[in-house]
Short mmCIF file of C-alpha atoms and ligand atoms in Angstrom, two decimals:
data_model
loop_
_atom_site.label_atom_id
_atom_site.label_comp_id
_atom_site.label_asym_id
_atom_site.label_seq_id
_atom_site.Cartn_x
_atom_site.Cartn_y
_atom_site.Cartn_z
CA UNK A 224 11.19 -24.85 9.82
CA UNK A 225 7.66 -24.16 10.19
CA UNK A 226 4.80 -26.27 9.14
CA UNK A 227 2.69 -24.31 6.43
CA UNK A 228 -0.18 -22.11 8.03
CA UNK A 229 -3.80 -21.85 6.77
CA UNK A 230 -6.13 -18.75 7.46
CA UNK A 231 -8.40 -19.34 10.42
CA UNK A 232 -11.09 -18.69 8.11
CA UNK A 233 -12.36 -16.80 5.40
CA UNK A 234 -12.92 -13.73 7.55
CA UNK A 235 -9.54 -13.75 8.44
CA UNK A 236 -8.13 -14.36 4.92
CA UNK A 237 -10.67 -10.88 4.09
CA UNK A 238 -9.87 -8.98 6.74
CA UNK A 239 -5.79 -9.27 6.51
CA UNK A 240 -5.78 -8.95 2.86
CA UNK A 241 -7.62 -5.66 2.96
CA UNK A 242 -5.37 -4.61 6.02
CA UNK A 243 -2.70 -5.34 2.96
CA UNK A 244 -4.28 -3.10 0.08
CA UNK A 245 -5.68 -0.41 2.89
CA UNK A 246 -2.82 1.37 4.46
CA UNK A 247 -0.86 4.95 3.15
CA UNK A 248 -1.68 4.64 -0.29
CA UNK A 249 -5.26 5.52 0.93
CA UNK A 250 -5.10 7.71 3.26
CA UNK A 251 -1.51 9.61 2.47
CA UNK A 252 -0.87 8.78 -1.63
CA UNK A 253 -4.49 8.78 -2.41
CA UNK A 254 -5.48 11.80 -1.43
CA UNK A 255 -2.36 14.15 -2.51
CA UNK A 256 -2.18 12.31 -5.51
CA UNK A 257 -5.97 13.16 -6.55
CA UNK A 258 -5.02 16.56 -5.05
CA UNK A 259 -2.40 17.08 -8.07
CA UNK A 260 -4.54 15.00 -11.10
CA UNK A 261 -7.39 17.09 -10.81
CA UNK A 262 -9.84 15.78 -8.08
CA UNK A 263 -13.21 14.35 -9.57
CA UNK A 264 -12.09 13.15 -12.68
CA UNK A 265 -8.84 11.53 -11.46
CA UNK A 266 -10.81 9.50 -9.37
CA UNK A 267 -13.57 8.76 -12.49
CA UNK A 268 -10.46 7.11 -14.01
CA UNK A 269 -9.60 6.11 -10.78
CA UNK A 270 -12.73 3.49 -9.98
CA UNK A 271 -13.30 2.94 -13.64
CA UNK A 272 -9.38 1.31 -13.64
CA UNK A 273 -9.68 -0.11 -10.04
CA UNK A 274 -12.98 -2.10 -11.05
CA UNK A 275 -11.61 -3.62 -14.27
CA UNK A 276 -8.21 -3.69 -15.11
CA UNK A 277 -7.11 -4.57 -11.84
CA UNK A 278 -9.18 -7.37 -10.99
CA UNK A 279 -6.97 -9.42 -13.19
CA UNK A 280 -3.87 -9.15 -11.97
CA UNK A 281 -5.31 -9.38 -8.09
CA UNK A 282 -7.01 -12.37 -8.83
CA UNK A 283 -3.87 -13.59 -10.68
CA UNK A 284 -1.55 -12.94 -8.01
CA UNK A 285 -3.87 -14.26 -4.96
CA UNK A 286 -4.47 -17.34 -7.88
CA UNK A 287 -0.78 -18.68 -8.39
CA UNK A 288 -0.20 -18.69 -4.17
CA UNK A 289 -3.44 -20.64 -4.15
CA UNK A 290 -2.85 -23.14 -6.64
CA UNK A 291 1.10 -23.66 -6.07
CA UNK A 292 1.07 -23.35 -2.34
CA UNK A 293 4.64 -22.19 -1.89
CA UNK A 294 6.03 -18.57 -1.25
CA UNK A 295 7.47 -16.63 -4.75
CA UNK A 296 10.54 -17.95 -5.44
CA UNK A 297 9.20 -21.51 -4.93
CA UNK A 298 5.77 -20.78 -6.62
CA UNK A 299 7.71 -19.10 -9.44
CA UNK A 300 10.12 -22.63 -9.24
CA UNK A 301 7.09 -24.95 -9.38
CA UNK A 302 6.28 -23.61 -13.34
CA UNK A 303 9.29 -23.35 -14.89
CA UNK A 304 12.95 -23.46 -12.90
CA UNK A 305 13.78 -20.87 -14.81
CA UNK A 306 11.49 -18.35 -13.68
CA UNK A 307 12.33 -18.58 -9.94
CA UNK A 308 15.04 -15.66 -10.61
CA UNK A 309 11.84 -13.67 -11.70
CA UNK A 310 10.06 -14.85 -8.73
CA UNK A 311 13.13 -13.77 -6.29
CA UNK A 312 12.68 -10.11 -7.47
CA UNK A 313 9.41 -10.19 -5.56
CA UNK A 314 11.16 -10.34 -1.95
CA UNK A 315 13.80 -7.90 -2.87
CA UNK A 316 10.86 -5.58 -3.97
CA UNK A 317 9.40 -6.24 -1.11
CA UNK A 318 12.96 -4.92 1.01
CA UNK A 319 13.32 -1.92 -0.89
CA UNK A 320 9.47 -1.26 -0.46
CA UNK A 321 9.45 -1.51 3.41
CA UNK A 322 12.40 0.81 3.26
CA UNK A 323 11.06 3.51 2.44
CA UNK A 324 6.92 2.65 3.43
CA UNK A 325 8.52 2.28 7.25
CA UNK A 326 9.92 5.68 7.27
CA UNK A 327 6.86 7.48 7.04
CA UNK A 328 5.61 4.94 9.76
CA UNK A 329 8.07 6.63 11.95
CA UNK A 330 7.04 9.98 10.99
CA UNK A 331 3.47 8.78 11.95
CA UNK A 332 4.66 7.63 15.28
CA UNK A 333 6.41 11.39 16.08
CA UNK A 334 2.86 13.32 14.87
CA UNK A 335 0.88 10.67 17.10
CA UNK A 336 2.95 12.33 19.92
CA UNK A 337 2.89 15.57 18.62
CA UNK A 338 -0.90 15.65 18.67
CA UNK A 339 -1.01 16.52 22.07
CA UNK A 340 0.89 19.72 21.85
CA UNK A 341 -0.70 20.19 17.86
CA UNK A 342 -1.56 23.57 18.76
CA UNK A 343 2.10 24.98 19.94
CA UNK A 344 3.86 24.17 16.80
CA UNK A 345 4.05 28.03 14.90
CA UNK A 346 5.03 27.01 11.43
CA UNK A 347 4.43 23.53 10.31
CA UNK A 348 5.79 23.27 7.12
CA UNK A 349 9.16 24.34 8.94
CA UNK A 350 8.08 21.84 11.77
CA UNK A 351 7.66 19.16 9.48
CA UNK A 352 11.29 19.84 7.22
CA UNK A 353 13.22 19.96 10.54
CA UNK A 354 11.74 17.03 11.63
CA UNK A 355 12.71 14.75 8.97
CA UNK A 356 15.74 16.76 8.77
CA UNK A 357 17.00 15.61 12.14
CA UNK A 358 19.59 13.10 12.09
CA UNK A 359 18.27 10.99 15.26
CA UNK A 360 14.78 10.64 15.89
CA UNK A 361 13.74 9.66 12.29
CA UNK A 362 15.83 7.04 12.25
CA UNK A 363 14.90 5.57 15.82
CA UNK A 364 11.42 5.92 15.09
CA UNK A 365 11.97 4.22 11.48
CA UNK A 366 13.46 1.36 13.58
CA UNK A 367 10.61 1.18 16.39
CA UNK A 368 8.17 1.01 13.41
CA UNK A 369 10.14 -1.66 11.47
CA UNK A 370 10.22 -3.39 14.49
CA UNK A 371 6.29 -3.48 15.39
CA UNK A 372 5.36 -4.97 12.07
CA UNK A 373 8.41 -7.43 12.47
CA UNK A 374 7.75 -8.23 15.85
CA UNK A 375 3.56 -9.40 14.74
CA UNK A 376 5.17 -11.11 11.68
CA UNK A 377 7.74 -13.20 13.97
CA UNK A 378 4.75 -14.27 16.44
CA UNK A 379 3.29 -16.38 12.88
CA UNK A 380 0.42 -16.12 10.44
CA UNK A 381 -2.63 -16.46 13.00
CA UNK A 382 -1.19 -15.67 16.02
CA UNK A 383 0.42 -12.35 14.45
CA UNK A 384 -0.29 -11.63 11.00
CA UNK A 385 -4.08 -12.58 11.51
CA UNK A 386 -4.77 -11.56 15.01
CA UNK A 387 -3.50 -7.90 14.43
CA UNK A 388 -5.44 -7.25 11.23
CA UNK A 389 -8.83 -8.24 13.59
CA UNK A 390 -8.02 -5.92 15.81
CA UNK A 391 -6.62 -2.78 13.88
CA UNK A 392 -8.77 -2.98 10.65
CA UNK A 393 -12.06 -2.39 12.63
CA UNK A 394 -10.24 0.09 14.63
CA UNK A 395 -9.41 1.99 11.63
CA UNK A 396 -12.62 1.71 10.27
CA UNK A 397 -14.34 3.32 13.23
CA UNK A 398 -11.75 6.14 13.91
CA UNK A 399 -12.53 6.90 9.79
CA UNK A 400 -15.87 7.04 9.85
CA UNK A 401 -15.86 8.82 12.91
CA UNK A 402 -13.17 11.83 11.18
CA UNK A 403 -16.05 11.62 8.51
CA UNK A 404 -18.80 13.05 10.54
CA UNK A 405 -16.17 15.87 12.09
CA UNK A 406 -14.67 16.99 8.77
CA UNK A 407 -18.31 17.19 6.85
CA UNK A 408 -19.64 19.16 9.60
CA UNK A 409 -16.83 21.86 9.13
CA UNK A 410 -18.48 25.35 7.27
CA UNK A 411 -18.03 25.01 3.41
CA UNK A 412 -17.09 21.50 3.97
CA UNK A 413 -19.39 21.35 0.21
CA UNK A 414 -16.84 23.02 -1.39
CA UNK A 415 -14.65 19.67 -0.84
CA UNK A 416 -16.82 17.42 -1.67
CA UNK A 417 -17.50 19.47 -4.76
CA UNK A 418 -13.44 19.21 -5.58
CA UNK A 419 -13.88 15.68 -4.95
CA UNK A 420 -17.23 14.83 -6.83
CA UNK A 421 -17.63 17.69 -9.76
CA UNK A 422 -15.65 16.91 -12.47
CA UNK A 423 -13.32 19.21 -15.14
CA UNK A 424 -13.24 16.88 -18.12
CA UNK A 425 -10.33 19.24 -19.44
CA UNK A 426 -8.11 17.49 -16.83
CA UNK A 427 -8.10 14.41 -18.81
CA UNK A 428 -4.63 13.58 -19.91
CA UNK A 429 -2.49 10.05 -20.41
CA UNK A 430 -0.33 11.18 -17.20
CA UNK A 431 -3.43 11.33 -14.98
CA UNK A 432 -4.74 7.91 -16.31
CA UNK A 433 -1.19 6.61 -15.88
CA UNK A 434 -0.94 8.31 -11.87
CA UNK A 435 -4.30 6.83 -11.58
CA UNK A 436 -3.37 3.30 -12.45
CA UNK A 437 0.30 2.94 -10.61
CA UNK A 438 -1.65 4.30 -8.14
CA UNK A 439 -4.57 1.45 -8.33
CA UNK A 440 -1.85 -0.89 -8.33
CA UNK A 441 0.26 -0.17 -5.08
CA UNK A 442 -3.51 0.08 -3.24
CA UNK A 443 -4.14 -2.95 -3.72
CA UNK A 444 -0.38 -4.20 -2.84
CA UNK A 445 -0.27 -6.04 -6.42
CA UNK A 446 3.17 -6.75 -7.80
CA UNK A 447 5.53 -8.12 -4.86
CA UNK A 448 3.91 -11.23 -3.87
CA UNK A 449 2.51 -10.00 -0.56
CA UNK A 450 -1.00 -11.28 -1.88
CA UNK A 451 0.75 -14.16 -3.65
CA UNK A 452 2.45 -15.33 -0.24
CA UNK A 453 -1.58 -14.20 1.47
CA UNK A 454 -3.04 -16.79 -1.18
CA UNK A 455 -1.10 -19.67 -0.55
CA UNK A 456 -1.96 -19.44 2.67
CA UNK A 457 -5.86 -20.11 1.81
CA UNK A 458 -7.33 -23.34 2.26
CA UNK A 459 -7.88 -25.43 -0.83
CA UNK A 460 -11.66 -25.46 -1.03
CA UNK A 461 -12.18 -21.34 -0.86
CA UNK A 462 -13.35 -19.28 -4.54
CA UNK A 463 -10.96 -16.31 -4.47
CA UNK A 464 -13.99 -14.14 -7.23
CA UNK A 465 -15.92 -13.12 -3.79
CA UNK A 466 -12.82 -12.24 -1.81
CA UNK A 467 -11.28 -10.13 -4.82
CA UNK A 468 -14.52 -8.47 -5.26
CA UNK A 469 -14.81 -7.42 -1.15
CA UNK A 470 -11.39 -6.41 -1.59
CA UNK A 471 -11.62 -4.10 -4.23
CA UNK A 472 -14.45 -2.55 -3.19
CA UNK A 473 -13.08 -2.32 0.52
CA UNK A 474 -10.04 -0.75 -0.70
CA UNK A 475 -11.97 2.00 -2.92
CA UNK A 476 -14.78 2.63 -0.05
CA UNK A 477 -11.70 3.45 2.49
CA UNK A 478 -9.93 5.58 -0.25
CA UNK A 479 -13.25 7.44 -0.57
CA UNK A 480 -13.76 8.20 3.05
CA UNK A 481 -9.94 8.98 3.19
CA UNK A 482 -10.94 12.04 0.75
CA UNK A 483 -14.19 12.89 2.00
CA UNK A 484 -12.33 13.23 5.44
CA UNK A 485 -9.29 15.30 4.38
CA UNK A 486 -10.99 17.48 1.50
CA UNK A 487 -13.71 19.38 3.51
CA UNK A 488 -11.32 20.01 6.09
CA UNK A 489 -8.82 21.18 3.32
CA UNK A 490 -11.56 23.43 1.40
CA UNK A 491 -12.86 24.89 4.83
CA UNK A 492 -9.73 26.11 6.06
CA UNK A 493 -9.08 28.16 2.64
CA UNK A 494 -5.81 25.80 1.99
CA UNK A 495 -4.37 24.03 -1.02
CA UNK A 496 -5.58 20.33 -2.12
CA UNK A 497 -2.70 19.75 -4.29
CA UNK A 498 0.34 20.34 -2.06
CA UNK A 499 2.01 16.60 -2.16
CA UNK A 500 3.55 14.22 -0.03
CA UNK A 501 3.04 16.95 2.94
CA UNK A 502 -0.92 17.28 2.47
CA UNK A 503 -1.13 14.79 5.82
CA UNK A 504 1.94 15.77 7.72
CA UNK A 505 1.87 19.61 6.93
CA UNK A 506 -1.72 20.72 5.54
CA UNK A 507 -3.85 18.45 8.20
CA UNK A 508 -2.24 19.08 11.69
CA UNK A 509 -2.48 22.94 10.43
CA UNK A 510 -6.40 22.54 10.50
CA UNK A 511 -6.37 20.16 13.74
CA UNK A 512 -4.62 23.30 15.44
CA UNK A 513 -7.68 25.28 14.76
CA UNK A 514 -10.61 23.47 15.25
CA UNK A 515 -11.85 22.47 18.73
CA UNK A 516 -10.31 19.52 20.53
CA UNK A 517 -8.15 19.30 18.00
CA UNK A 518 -5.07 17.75 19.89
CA UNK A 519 -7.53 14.61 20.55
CA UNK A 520 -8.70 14.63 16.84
CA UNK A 521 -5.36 14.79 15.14
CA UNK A 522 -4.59 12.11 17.73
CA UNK A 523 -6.99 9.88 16.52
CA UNK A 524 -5.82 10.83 13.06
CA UNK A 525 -2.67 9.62 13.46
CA UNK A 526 -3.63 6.46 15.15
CA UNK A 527 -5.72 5.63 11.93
CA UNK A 528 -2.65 6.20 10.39
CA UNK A 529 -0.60 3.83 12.09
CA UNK A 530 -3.28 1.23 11.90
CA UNK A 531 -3.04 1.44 8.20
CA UNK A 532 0.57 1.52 8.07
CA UNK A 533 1.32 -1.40 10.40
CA UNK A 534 -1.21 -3.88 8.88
CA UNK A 535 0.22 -3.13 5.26
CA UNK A 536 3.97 -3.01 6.46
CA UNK A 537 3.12 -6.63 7.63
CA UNK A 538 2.22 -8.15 4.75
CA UNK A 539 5.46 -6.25 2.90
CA UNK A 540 7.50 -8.10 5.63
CA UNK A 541 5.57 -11.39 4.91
CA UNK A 542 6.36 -12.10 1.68
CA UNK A 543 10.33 -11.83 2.50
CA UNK A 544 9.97 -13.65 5.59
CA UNK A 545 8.11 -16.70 4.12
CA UNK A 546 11.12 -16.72 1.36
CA UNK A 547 13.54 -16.90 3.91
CA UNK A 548 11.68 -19.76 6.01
CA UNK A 549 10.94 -21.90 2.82
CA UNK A 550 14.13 -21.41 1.49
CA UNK A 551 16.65 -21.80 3.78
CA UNK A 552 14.93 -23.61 6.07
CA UNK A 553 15.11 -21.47 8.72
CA UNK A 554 13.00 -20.42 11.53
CA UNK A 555 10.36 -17.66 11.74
CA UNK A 556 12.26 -15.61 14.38
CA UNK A 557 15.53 -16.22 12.36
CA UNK A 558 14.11 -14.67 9.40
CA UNK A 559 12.96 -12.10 11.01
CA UNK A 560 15.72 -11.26 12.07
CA UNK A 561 17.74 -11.14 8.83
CA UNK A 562 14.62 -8.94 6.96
CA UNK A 563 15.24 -6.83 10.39
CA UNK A 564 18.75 -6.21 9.39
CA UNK A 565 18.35 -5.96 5.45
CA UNK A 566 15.84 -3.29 6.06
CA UNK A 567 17.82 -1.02 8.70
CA UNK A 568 20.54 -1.18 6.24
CA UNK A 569 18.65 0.27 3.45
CA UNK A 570 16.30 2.81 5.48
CA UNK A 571 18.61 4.21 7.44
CA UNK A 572 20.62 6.08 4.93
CA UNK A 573 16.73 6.45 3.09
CA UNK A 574 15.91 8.07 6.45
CA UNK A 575 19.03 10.36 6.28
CA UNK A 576 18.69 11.50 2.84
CA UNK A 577 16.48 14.18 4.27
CA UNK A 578 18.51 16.06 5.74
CA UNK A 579 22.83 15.10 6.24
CA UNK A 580 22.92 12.29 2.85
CA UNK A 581 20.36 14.87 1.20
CA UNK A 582 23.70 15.59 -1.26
CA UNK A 583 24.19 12.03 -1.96
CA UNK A 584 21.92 10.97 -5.26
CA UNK A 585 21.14 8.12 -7.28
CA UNK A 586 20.80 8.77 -10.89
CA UNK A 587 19.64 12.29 -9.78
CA UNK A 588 17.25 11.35 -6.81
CA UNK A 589 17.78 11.33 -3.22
CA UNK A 590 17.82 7.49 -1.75
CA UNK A 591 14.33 7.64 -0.37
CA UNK A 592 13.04 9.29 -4.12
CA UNK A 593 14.72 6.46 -5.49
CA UNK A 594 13.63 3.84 -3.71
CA UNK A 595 10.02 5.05 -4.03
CA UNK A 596 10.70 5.97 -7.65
CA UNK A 597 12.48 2.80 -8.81
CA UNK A 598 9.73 0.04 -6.90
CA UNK A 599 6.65 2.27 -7.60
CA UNK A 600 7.32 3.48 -10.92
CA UNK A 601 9.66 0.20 -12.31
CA UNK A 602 9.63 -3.44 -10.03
CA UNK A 603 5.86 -3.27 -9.06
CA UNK A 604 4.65 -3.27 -12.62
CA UNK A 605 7.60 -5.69 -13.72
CA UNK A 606 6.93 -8.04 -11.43
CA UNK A 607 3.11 -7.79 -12.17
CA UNK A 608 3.79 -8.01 -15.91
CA UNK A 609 6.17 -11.43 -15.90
CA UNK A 610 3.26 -13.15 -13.76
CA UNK A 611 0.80 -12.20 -16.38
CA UNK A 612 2.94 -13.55 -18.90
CA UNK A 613 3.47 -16.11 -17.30
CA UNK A 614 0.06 -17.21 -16.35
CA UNK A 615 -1.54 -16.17 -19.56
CA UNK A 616 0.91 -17.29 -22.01
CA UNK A 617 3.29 -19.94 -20.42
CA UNK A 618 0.48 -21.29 -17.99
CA UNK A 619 -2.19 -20.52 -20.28
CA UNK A 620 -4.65 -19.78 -17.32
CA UNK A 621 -8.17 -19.97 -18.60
CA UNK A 622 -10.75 -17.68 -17.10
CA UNK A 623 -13.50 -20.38 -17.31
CA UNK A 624 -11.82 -22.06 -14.52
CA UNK A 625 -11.64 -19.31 -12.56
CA UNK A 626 -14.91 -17.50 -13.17
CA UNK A 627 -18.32 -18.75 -13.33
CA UNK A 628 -19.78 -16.29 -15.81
CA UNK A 629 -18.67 -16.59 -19.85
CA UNK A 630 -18.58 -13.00 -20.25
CA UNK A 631 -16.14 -12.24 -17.43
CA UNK A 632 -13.74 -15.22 -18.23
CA UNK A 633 -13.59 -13.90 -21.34
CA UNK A 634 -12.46 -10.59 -20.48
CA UNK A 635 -10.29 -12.13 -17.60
CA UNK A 636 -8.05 -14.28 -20.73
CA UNK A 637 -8.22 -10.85 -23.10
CA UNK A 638 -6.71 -8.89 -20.37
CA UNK A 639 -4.54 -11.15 -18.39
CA UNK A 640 -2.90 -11.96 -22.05
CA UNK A 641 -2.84 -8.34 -23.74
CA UNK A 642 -4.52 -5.45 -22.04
CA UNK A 643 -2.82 -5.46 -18.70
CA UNK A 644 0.31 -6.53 -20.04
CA UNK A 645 0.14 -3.25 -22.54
CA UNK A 646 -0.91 -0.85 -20.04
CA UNK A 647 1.52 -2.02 -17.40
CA UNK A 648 4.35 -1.41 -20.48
CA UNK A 649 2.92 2.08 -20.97
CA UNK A 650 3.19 2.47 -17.10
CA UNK A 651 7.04 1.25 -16.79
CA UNK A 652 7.60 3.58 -19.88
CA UNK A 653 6.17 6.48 -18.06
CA UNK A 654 7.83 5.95 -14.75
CA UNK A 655 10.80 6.26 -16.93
CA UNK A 656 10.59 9.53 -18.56
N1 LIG B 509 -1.24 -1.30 -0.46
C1 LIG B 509 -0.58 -0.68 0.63
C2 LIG B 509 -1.03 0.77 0.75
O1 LIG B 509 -1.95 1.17 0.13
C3 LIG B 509 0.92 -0.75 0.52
C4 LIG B 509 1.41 -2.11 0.27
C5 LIG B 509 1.34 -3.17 1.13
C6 LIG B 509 1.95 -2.58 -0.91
N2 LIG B 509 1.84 -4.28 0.51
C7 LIG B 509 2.23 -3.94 -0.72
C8 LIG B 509 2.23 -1.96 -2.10
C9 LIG B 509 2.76 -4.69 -1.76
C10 LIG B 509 2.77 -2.71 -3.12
C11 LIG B 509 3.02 -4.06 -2.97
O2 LIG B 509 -0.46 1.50 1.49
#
């Protein structure tokens, strides 16, 4: 078994953990969801949830791996015995997560290709449902994705995990800023950032506060111990208030620029902001067909894409694999190996349930709806509501410990205790109606 790593530094603890919270929830889920909730005053709600209600349970979850050192099911262990069958739904969440997050990495793999003949493709709405239709080449590319983010995870937390984060995450941030400057200087781009910035206060509804914090939640990757498993690995001496704050506000700038990038473009081309999960695969490579060099642009697109994908499908894989190791004593490349397996198993019939398993359902849903549905909607906020519980309640974690200023420890212990908890019930109670 491996000897426990440590972040290089703190720049590397950062930089990872916002590879973690910045992948397709910002630049695919963000987007489509704000499409359908209303633009400007979905994200109000948005940044007024992301910037208080889910500090606490960040900082809780980066907190316990900090202070107990040990991956879920053994940090779980080290409070109460008990609980470690509460802390072992965190890797399984993690499994069913990656099998369905990894399947739209393959798709993004097939449309990084694709860019370069963007322009041939006649219908792409039809493109895109034969595509994921197809029996082979999802699944292959599901597996070549799975086995990227597996393949940095097996090569170890600062050799892998660490070194790929520094190299992608500025990446990303370039090609972003860069898809910024092309999309704003589209004609009538204003009318996007007008969806985007003007708010209709009649949108307001429960639902759209709901969408908006589910959504706030998976951003930030809170709820399956990937940040639990990223905190233990921080040295003891490090405050985690700075590095919560970076993150949250790194997470909402790239969300931002993820709108102001697709919405212009959307608005300029006279198309539809609220047209779902196909808004990036369907709506997008429409408007890189007509706009010059647009094979190169929906190239770099797509790259951006994968960058975000692969650093956040490595830190789902990470909180498995560091069960596994600590657990059974086994070696990196061993567990590896196993998640490898687990997760084919799963995504391949996910992958499938496009097109030939698209009969088969589970409690009305095809596999991949169901998967997405029942960690989204049900084990995120579970798991995220036991380890407030159990920190403010069972652990009794005091904010003054954590926080330097009266007022904000304060409202840390009031929400870790009752207002998360309540709006994380109101969340699981949604998901299921
Ligand atoms: N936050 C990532 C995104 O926005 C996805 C993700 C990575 C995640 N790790 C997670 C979501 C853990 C929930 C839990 O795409």
């Amino acid at each position: 078994m491996e000897k426990r790593p440590n972040w290089t530094s703190k720049y590397a603890f950062i930089v990872t953990a916002i590879g973690s919270a910045v992948g397709l929830g910002n630049i695919w889920r963000f987007p489509y969801i704000m499409g359908q909730n209303g633009g400007a005053i979905f994200l109000i709600v948005y940044i007024l949830l992301i910037s208080t209600i889910c500090f606490i349970p960040l900082m809780n979850e980066l907190y316990i791996g900090k202070l107990t050192k040990k991956e879920c099911v053994g940090a779980y262990e080290s409070i109460n015995r008990n609980f470690k069958y509460l802390g072992a739904l965190n890797p399984i969440t993690g499994i069913l997560i990656a099998s369905f997050y990894f399947i739209v990495g393959g798709w993004i793999i097939n449309y990084i290709f694709k860019s370069f003949f963007i322009n041939k493709i006649q219908n792409y709405g039809q493109y895109f449902s034969d595509f994921i239709q197809n029996p082979v080449y999802p699944c292959i590319l599901t597996l070549l994705f799975l086995f990227i983010c597996i393949f940095y995870t097996a090569k170890g937390v600062t050799k892998g995990i660490e070194r790929v984060n520094k190299i992608l995450m500025p990446l990303f941030a370039i090609i972003l800023i860069f898809l910024v400057i092309i999309s704003l200087r589209l004609p009538n781009a204003n009318l996007g950032l007008e969806y985007m910035f003007k708010p209709d206060f009649s949108k307001l509804n429960t639902h759209m506060i709901l969408a908006a914090l589910g959504q706030a939640f998976f951003t930030l990757s809170i709820g399956m111990g990937a940040l639990l498993t990223y905190g233990s690995y921080i040295k003891e001496d490090k405050s985690l208030v700075r590095s919560v704050y970076t993150i949250i506000l790194s997470d909402t700038t790239f969300a931002l620029l993820a709108g102001i990038m697709i919405f212009p473009a959307v608005f300029a081309f006279g198309l539809e902001p609220n047209s779902g999960a196909g808004l990036v695969f369907v709506t997008i490579p429409k408007i890189f067909s007509q706009i010059p060099h647009g094979n190169i642009i929906s190239f770099a697109f797509f790259i951006l894409l994968f960058c975000a994908a692969v650093t956040s499908g490595i830190s789902i894989l990470e909180a498995p694999c560091a069960t596994f190791i600590e657990r059974f004593k086994t070696s990196r490349i061993k567990a590896c190996c196993i998640i490898f397996g687990m997760v084919s198993i799963i995504a391949i019939p996910a992958t499938l349930s496009f097109g030939v398993l698209g009969d088969l359902k589970v409690f009305g849903k095809t596999i991949f709806d169901f998967l997405d549905f029942l960690t989204s909607n049900i084990m995120l906020p579970m798991n995220t509501l036991f380890l407030c519980l159990i920190s403010g309640w069972y652990l009794k974690i005091k904010g003054k410990n954590i926080l330097n200023n009266k007022i904000m420890a304060f409202l840390f212990d009031t929400g870790l205790k009752y207002i998360v908890p309540i709006a994380l019930i109101c969340l699981i109670f949604m998901g299921l109606n």
